[in-house]
PDB file of C-alpha atoms in Angstrom:
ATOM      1  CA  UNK A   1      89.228  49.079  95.602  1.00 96.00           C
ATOM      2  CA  UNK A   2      92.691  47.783  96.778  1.00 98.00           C
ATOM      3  CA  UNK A   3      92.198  44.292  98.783  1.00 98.00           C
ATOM      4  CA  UNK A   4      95.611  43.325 100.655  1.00 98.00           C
ATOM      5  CA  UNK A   5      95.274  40.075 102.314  1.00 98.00           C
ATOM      6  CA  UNK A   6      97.411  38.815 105.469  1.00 98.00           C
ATOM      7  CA  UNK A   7      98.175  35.594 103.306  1.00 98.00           C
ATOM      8  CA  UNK A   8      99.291  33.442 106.293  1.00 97.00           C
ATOM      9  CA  UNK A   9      96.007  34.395 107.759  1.00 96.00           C
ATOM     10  CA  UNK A  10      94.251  32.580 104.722  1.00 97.00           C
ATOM     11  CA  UNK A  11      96.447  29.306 104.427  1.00 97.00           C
ATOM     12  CA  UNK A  12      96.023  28.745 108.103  1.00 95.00           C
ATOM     13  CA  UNK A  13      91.802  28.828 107.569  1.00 95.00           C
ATOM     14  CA  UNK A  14      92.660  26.711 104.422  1.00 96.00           C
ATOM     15  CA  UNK A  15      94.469  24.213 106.332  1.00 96.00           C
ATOM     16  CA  UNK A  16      92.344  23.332 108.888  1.00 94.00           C
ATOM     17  CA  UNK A  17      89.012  24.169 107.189  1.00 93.00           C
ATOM     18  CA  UNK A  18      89.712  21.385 104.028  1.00 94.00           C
ATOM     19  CA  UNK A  19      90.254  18.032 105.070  1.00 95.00           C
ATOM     20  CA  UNK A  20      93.598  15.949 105.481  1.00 94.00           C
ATOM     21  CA  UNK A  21      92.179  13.474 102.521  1.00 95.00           C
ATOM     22  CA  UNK A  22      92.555  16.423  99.913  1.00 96.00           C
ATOM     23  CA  UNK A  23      96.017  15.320  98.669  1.00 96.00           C
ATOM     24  CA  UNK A  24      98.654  15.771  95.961  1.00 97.00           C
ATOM     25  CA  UNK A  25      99.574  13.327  92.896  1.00 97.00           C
ATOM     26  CA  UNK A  26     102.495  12.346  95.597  1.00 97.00           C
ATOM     27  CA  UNK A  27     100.396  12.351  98.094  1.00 97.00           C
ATOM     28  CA  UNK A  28     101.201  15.345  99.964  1.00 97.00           C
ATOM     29  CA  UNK A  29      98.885  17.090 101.527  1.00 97.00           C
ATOM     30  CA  UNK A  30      97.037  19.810  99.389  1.00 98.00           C
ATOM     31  CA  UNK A  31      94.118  21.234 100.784  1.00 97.00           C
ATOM     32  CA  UNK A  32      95.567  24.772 102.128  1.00 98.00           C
ATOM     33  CA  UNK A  33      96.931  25.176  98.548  1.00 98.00           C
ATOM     34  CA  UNK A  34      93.281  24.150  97.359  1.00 98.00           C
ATOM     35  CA  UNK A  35      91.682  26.487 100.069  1.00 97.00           C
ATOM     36  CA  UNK A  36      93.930  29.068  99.678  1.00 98.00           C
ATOM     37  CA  UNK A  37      93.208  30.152  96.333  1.00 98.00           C
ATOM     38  CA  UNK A  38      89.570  28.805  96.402  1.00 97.00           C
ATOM     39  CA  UNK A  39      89.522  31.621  99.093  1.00 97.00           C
ATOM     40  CA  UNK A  40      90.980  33.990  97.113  1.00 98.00           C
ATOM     41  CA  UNK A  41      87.606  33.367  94.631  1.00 97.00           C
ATOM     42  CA  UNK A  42      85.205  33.705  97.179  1.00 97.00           C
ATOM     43  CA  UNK A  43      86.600  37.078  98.699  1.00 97.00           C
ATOM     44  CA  UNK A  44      87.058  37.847  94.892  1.00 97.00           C
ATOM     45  CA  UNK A  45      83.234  37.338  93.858  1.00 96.00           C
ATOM     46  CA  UNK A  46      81.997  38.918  97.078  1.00 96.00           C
ATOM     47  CA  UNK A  47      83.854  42.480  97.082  1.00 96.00           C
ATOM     48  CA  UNK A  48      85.279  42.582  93.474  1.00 96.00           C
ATOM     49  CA  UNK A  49      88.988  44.409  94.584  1.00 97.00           C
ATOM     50  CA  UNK A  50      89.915  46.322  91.205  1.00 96.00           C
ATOM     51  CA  UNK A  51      93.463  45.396  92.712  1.00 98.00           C
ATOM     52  CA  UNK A  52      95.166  43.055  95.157  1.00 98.00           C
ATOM     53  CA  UNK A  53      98.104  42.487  96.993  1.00 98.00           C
ATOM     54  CA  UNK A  54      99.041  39.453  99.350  1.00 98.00           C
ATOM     55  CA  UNK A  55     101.347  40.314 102.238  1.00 98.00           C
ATOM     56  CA  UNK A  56     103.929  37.787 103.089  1.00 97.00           C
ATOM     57  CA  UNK A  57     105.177  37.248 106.772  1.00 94.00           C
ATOM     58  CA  UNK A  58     109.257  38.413 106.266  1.00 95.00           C
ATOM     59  CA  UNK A  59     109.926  38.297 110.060  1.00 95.00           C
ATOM     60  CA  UNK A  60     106.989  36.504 111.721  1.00 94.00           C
ATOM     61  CA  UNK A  61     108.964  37.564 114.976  1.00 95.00           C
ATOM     62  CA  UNK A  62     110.895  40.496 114.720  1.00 96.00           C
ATOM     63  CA  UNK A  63     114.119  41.150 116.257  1.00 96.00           C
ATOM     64  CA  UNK A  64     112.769  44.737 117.495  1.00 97.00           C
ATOM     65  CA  UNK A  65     109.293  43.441 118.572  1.00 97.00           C
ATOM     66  CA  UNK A  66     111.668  40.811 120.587  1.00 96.00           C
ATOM     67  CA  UNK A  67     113.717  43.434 121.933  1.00 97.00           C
ATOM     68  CA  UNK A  68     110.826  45.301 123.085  1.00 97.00           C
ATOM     69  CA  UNK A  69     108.571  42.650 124.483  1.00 96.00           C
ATOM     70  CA  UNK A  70     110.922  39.135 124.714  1.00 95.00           C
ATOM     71  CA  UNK A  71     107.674  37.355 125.116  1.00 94.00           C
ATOM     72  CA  UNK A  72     105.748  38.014 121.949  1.00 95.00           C
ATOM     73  CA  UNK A  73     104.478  35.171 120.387  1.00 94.00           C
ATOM     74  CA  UNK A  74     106.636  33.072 122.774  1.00 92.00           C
ATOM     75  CA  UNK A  75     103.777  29.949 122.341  1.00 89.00           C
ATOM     76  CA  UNK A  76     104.181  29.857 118.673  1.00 89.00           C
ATOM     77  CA  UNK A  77     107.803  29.438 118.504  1.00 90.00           C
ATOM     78  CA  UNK A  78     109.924  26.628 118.640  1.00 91.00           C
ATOM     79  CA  UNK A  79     113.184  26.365 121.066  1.00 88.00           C
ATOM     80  CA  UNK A  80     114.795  27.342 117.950  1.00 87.00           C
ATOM     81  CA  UNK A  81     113.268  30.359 117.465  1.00 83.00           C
ATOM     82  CA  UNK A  82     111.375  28.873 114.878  1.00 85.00           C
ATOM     83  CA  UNK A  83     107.598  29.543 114.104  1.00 90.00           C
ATOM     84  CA  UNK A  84     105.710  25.695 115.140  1.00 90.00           C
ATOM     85  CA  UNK A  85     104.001  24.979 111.634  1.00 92.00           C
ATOM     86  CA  UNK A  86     101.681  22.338 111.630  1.00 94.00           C
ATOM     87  CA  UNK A  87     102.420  18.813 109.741  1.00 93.00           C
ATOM     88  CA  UNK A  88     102.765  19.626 105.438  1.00 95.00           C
ATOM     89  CA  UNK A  89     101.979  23.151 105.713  1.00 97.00           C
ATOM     90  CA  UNK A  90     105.471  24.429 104.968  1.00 96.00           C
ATOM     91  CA  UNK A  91     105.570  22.838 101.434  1.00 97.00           C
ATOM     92  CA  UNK A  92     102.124  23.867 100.643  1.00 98.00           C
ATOM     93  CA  UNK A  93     103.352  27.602 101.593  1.00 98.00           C
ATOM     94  CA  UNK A  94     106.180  27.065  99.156  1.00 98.00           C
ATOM     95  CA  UNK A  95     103.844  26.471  96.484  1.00 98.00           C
ATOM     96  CA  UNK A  96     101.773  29.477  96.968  1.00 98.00           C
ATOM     97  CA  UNK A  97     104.163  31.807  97.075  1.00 98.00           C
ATOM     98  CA  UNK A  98     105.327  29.832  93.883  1.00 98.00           C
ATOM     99  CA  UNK A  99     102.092  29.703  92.408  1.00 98.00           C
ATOM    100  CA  UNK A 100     101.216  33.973  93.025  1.00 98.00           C
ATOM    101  CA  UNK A 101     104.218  35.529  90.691  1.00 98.00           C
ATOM    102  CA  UNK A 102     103.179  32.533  88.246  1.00 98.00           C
ATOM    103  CA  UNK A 103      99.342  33.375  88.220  1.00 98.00           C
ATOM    104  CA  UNK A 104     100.821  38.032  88.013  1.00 97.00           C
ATOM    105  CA  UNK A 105      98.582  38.225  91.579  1.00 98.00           C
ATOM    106  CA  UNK A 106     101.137  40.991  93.694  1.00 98.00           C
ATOM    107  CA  UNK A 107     103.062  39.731  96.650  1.00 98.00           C
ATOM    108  CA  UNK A 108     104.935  41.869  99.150  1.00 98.00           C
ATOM    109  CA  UNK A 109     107.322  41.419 102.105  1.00 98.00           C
ATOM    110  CA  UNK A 110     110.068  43.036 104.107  1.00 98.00           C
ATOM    111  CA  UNK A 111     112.945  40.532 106.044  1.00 97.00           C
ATOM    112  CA  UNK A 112     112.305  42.560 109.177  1.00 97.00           C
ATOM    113  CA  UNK A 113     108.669  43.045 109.186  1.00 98.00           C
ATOM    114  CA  UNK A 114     105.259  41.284 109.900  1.00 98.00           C
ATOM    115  CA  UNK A 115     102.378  40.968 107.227  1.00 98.00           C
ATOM    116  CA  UNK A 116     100.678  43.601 109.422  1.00 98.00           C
ATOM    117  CA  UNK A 117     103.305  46.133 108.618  1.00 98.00           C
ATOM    118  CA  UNK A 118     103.165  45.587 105.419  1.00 98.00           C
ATOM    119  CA  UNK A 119      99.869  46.058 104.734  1.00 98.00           C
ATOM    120  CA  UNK A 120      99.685  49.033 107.046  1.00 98.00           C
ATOM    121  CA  UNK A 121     102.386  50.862 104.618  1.00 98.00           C
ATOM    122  CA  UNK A 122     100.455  49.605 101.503  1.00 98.00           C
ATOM    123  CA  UNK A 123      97.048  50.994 102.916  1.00 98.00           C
ATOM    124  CA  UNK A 124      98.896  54.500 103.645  1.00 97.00           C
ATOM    125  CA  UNK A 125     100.345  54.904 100.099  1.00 96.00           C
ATOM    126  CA  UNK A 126      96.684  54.881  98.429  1.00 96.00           C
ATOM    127  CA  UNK A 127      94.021  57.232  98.626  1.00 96.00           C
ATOM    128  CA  UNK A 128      91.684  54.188  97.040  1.00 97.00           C
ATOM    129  CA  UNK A 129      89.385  52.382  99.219  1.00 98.00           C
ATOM    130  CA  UNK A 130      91.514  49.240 101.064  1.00 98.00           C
ATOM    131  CA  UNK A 131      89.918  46.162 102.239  1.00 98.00           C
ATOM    132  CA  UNK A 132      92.609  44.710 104.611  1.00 98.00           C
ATOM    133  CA  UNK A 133      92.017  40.731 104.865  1.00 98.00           C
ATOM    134  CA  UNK A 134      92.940  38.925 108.059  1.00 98.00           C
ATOM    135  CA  UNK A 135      92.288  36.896 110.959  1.00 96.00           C
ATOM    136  CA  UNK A 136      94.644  38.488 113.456  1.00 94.00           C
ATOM    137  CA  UNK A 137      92.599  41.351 115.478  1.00 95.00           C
ATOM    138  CA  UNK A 138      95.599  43.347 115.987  1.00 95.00           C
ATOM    139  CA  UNK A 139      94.579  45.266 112.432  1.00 98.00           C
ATOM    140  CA  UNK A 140      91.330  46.386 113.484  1.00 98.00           C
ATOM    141  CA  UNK A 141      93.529  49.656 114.324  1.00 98.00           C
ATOM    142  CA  UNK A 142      93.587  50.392 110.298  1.00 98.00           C
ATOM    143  CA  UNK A 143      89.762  50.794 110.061  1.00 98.00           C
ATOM    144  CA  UNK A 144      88.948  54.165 109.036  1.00 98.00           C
ATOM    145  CA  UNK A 145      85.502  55.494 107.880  1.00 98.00           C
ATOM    146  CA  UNK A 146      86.850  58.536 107.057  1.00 97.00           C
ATOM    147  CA  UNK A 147      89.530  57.301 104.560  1.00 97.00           C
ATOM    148  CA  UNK A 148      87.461  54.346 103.563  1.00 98.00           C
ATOM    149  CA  UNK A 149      89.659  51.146 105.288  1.00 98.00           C
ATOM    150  CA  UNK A 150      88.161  48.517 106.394  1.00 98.00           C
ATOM    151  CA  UNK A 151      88.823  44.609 107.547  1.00 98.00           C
ATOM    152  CA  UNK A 152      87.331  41.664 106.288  1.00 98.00           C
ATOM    153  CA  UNK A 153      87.774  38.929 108.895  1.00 98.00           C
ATOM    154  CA  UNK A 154      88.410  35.619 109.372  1.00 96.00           C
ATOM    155  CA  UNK A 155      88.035  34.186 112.390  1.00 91.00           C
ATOM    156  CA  UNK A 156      85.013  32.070 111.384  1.00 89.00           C
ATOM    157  CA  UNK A 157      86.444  30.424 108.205  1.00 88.00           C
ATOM    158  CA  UNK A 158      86.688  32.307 104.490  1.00 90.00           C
ATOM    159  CA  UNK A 159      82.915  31.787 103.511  1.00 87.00           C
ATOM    160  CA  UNK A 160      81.373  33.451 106.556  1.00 91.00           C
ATOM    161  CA  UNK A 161      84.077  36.472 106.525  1.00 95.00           C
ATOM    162  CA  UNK A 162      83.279  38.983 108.468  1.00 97.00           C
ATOM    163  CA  UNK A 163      83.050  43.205 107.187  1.00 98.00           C
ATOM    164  CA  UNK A 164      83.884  45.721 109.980  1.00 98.00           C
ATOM    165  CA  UNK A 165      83.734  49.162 109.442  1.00 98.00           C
ATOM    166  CA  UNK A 166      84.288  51.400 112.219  1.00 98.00           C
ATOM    167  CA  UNK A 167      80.589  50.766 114.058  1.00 98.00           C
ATOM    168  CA  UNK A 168      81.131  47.349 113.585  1.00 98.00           C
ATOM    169  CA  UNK A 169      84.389  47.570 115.465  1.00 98.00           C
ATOM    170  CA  UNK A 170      83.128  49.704 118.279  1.00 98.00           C
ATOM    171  CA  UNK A 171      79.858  47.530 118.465  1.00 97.00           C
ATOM    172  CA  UNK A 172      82.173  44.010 119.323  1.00 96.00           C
ATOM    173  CA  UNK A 173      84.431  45.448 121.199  1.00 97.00           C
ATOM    174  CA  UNK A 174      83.341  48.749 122.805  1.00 97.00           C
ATOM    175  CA  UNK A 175      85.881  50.880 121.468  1.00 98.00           C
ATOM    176  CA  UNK A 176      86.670  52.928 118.632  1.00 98.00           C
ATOM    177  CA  UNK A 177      89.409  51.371 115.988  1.00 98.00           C
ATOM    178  CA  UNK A 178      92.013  54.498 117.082  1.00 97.00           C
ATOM    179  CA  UNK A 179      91.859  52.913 120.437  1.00 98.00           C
ATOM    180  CA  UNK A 180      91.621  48.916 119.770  1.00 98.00           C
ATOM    181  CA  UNK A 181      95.755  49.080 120.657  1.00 98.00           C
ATOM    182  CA  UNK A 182      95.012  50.685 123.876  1.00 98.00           C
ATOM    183  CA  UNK A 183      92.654  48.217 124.392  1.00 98.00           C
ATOM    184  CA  UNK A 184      94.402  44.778 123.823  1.00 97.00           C
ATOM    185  CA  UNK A 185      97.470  46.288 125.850  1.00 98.00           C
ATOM    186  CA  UNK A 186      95.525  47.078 128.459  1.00 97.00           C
ATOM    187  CA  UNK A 187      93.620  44.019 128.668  1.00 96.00           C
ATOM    188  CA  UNK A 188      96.673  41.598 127.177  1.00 95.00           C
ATOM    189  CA  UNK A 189      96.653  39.215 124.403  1.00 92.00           C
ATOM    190  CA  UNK A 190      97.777  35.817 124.914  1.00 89.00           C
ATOM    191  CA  UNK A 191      97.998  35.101 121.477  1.00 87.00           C
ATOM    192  CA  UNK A 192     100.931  37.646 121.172  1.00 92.00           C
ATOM    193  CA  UNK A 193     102.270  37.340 124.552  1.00 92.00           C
ATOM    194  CA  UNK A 194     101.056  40.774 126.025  1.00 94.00           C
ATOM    195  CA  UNK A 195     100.011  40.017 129.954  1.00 95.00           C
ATOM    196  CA  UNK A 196      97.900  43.112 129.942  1.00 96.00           C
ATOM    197  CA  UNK A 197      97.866  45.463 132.924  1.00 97.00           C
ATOM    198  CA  UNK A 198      97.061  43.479 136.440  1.00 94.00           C
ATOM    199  CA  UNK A 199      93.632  43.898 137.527  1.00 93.00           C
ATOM    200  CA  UNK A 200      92.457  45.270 134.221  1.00 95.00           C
ATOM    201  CA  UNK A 201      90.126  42.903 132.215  1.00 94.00           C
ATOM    202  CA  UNK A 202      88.054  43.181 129.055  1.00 95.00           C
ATOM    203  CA  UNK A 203      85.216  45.249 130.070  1.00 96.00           C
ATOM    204  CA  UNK A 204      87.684  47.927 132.433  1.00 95.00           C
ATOM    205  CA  UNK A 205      89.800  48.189 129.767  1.00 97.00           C
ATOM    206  CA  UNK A 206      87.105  49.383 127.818  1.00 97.00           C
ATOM    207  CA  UNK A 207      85.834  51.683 130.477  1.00 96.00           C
ATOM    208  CA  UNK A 208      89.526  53.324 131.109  1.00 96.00           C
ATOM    209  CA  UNK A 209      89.756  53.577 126.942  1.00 97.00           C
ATOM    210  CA  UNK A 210      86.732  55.683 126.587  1.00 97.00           C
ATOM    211  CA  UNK A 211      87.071  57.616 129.388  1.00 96.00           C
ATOM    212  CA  UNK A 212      90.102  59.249 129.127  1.00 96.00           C
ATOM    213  CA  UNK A 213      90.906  58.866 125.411  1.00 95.00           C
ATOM    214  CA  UNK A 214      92.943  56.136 125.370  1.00 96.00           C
ATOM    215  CA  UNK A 215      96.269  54.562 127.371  1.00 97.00           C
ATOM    216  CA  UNK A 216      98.268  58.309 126.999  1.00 96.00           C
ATOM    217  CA  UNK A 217      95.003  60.266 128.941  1.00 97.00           C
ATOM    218  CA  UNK A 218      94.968  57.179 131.322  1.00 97.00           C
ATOM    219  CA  UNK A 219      98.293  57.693 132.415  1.00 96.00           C
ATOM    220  CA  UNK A 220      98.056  61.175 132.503  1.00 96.00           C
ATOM    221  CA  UNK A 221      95.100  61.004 134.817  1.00 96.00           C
ATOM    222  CA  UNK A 222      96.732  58.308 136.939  1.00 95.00           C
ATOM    223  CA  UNK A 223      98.988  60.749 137.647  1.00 95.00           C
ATOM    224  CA  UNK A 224      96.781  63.186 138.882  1.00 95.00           C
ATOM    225  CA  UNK A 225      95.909  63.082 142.359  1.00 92.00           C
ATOM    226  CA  UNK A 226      93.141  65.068 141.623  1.00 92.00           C
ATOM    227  CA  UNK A 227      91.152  62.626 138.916  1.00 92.00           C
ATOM    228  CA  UNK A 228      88.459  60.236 139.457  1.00 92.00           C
ATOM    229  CA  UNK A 229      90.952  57.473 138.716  1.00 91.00           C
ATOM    230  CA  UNK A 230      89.639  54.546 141.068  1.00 91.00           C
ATOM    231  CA  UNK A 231      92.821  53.464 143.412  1.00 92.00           C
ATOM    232  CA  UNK A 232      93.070  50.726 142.429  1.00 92.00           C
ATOM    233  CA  UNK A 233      93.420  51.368 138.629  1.00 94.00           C
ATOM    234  CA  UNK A 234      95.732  54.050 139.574  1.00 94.00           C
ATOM    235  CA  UNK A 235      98.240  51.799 141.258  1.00 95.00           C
ATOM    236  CA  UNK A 236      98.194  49.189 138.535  1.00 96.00           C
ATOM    237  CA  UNK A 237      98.242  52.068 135.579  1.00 96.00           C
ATOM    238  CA  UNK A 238     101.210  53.674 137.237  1.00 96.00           C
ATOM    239  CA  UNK A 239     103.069  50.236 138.107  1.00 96.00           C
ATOM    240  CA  UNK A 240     102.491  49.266 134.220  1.00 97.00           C
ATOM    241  CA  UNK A 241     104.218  52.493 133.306  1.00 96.00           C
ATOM    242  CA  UNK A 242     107.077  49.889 131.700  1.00 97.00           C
ATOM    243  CA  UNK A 243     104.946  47.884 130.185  1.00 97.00           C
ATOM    244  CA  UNK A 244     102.863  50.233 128.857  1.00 97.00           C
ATOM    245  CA  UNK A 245     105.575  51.696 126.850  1.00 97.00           C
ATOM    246  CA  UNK A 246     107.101  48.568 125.529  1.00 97.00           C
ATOM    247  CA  UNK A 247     103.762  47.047 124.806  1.00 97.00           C
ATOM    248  CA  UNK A 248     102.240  50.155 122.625  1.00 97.00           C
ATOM    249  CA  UNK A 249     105.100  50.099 120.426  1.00 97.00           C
ATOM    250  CA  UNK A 250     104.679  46.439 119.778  1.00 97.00           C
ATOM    251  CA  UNK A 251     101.462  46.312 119.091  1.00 97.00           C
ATOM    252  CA  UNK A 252     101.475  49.430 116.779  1.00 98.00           C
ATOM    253  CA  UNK A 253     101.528  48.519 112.981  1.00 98.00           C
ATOM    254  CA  UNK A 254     104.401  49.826 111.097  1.00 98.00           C
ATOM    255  CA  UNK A 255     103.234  51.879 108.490  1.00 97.00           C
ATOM    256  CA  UNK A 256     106.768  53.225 106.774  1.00 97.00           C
ATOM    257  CA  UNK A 257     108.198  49.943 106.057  1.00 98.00           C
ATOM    258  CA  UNK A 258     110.967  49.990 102.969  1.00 97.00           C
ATOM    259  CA  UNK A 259     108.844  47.805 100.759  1.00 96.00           C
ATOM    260  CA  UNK A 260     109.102  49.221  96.759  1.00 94.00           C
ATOM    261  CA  UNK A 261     106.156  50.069  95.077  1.00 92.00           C
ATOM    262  CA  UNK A 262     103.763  47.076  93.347  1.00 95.00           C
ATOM    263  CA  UNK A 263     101.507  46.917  90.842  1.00 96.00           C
ATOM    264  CA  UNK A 264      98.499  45.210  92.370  1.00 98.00           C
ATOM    265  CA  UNK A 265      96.194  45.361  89.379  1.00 97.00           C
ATOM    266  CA  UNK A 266      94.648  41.811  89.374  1.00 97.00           C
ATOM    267  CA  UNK A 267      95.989  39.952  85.876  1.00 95.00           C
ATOM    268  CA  UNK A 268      93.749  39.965  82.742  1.00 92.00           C
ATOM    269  CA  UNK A 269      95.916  36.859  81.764  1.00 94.00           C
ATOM    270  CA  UNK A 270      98.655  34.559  83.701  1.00 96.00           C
ATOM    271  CA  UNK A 271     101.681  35.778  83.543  1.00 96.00           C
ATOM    272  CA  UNK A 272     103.620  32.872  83.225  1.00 98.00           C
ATOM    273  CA  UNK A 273     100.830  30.225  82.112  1.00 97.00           C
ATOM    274  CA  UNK A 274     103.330  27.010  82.115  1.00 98.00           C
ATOM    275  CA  UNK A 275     104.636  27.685  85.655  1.00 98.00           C
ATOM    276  CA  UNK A 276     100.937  27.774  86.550  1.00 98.00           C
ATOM    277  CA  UNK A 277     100.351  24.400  84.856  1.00 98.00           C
ATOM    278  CA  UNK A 278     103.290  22.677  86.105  1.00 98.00           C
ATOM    279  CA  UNK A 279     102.213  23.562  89.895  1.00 98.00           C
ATOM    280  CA  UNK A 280      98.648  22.907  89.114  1.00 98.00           C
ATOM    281  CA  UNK A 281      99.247  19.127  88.342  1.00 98.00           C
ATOM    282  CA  UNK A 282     101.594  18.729  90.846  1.00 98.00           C
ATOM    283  CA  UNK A 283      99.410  20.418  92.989  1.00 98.00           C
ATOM    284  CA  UNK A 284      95.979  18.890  92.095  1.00 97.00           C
ATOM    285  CA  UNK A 285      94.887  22.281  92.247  1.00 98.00           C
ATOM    286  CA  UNK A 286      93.604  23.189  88.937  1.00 97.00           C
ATOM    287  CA  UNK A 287      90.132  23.778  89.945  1.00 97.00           C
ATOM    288  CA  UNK A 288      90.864  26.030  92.306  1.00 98.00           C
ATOM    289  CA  UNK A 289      92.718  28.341  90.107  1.00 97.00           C
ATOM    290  CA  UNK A 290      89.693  27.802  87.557  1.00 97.00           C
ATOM    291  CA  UNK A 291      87.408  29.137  89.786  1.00 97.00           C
ATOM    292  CA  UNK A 292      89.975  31.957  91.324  1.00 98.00           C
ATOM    293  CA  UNK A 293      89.888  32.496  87.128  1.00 97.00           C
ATOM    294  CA  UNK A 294      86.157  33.057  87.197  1.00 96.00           C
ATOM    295  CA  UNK A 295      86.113  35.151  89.862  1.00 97.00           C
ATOM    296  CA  UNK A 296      88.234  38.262  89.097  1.00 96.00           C
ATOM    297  CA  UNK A 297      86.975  37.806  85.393  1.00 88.00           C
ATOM    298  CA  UNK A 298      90.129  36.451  83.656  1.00 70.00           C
ATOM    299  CA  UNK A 299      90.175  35.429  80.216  1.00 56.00           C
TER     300      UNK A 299
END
């Protein structure tokens, strides 16, 4: 079983799950490094991947998401452009994405891609089982029974991870995981900056979605004077018709994304073992790698 985890997904939880008090020998701040790989051995222990691969975030805010929807993610940036990190998060990154080559654990990226696209590519290249690891909701579109993808998720912290299969999806959300796009577009999603369709909330959306198959047999039915389209969802449909476009194609993973091919077997030993050291005392984060060491059985 392939696990590829959205790794900004997990040093966020680590950050604000461990305390400010957890600290470096220099007194930086160390606890998302700490979490982060603590994390790593409790996903590790629970599903036992055979491989693993953490997605970096290239483009956090792509140019042709930007061109499509100017808006997306607009509250996370800075005037800049900049993604807002929070205070001695950036440095802690920079040691992760030291520390993963060191430790032989698979990374992969693309300059003009999100983590999301990424790991969508990844998942379509292997006929393996794929656990997909995130907190963002905008990958419960990968779930698939049939091909055996699912999402472990985050939004209540690492150690009470969440497993949704394809019931599990339709059970919180009322719609099937080929349809959670149509879903968030047509209700919106602050988060990324997608207003949703006026007049259209949560439980409408949801209506609309399994009625008629999704946002394409919406519009197609909004079209037809002759459906059972209520007026008032017909007006707002056909007004969205822009939107709509624009906002599909945003929120669609990218699943043919030029990244080369990894090897995501997990490491029977460190690959470079005095890299690892060196950022483990500077770190303070020996432990953590001790018990990530347990976990996936290393020597």
């Amino acid at each position: 079983m392939l696990m590829l985890i959205d790794a900004a997904s997990l040093w966020y939880r680590a950050y604000y799950g461990l305390p400010s008090s957890i600290k470096a020998p220099d007194g930086r701040r160390s606890g998302a490094v700490r979490g982060f790989f603590d994390g790593l051995a409790v996903l590790s222990k629970r599903f036992s991947p055979t491989g693993m691969v953490c997605c970096l975030e290239g483009n956090w805010r792509p140019q042709w998401r930007l061109d499509l929807m100017p808006g997306y993610k607009a509250d996370r940036a800075l005037p800049d452009g900049a993604e807002d990190t929070p205070e001695g998060l950036d440095d802690q990154v920079a040691a992760i994405e030291a520390l993963l080559p060191a430790l032989g654990i698979a990374t992969a990226a693309h300059p003009d891609y999100e983590a999301d696209d990424v790991i969508a590519t990844l998942a379509s290249r292997t006929a393996e089982p794929v656990l997909v690891v995130t907190g963002d909701r905008d990958l419960f579109q990968l779930v698939d029974d049939e091909r055996e993808r699912k999402v472990v998720y985050l939004a209540k912290g690492i150690s009470k991870a969440e497993l949704f299969d394809g019931e599990a999806v339709a059970t919180k959300f009322g719609v099937s995981p080929s349809h959670y796009v149509d879903f968030a577009v047509l209700r919106g999603d602050p988060s990324d900056g997608l207003p949703g369709v006026k007049g259209i909330g949560a439980k409408t959306a949801v209506a609309l979605v399994n009625a008629y198959g999704g946002i394409a047999g919406l519009r197609a039915a909004a079209a037809d004077p002759a459906s059972e389209v209520p007026a008032r969802q017909r007006a707002a449909v056909t007004d969205a018709a822009d939107y709509l476009d624009r906002a599909v194609r945003t929120s669609t993973v990218a699943a043919d994304v030029d990244v080369p091919v990894v090897d995501a077997a997990l490491p029977a030993v460190w690959k470079d073992p005095e890299a690892v050291e060196a950022l483990s005392q500077e770190w303070n984060v020996g432990s953590a790698l001790q018990r990530f060491a347990d976990a996936i059985g290393r020597d």
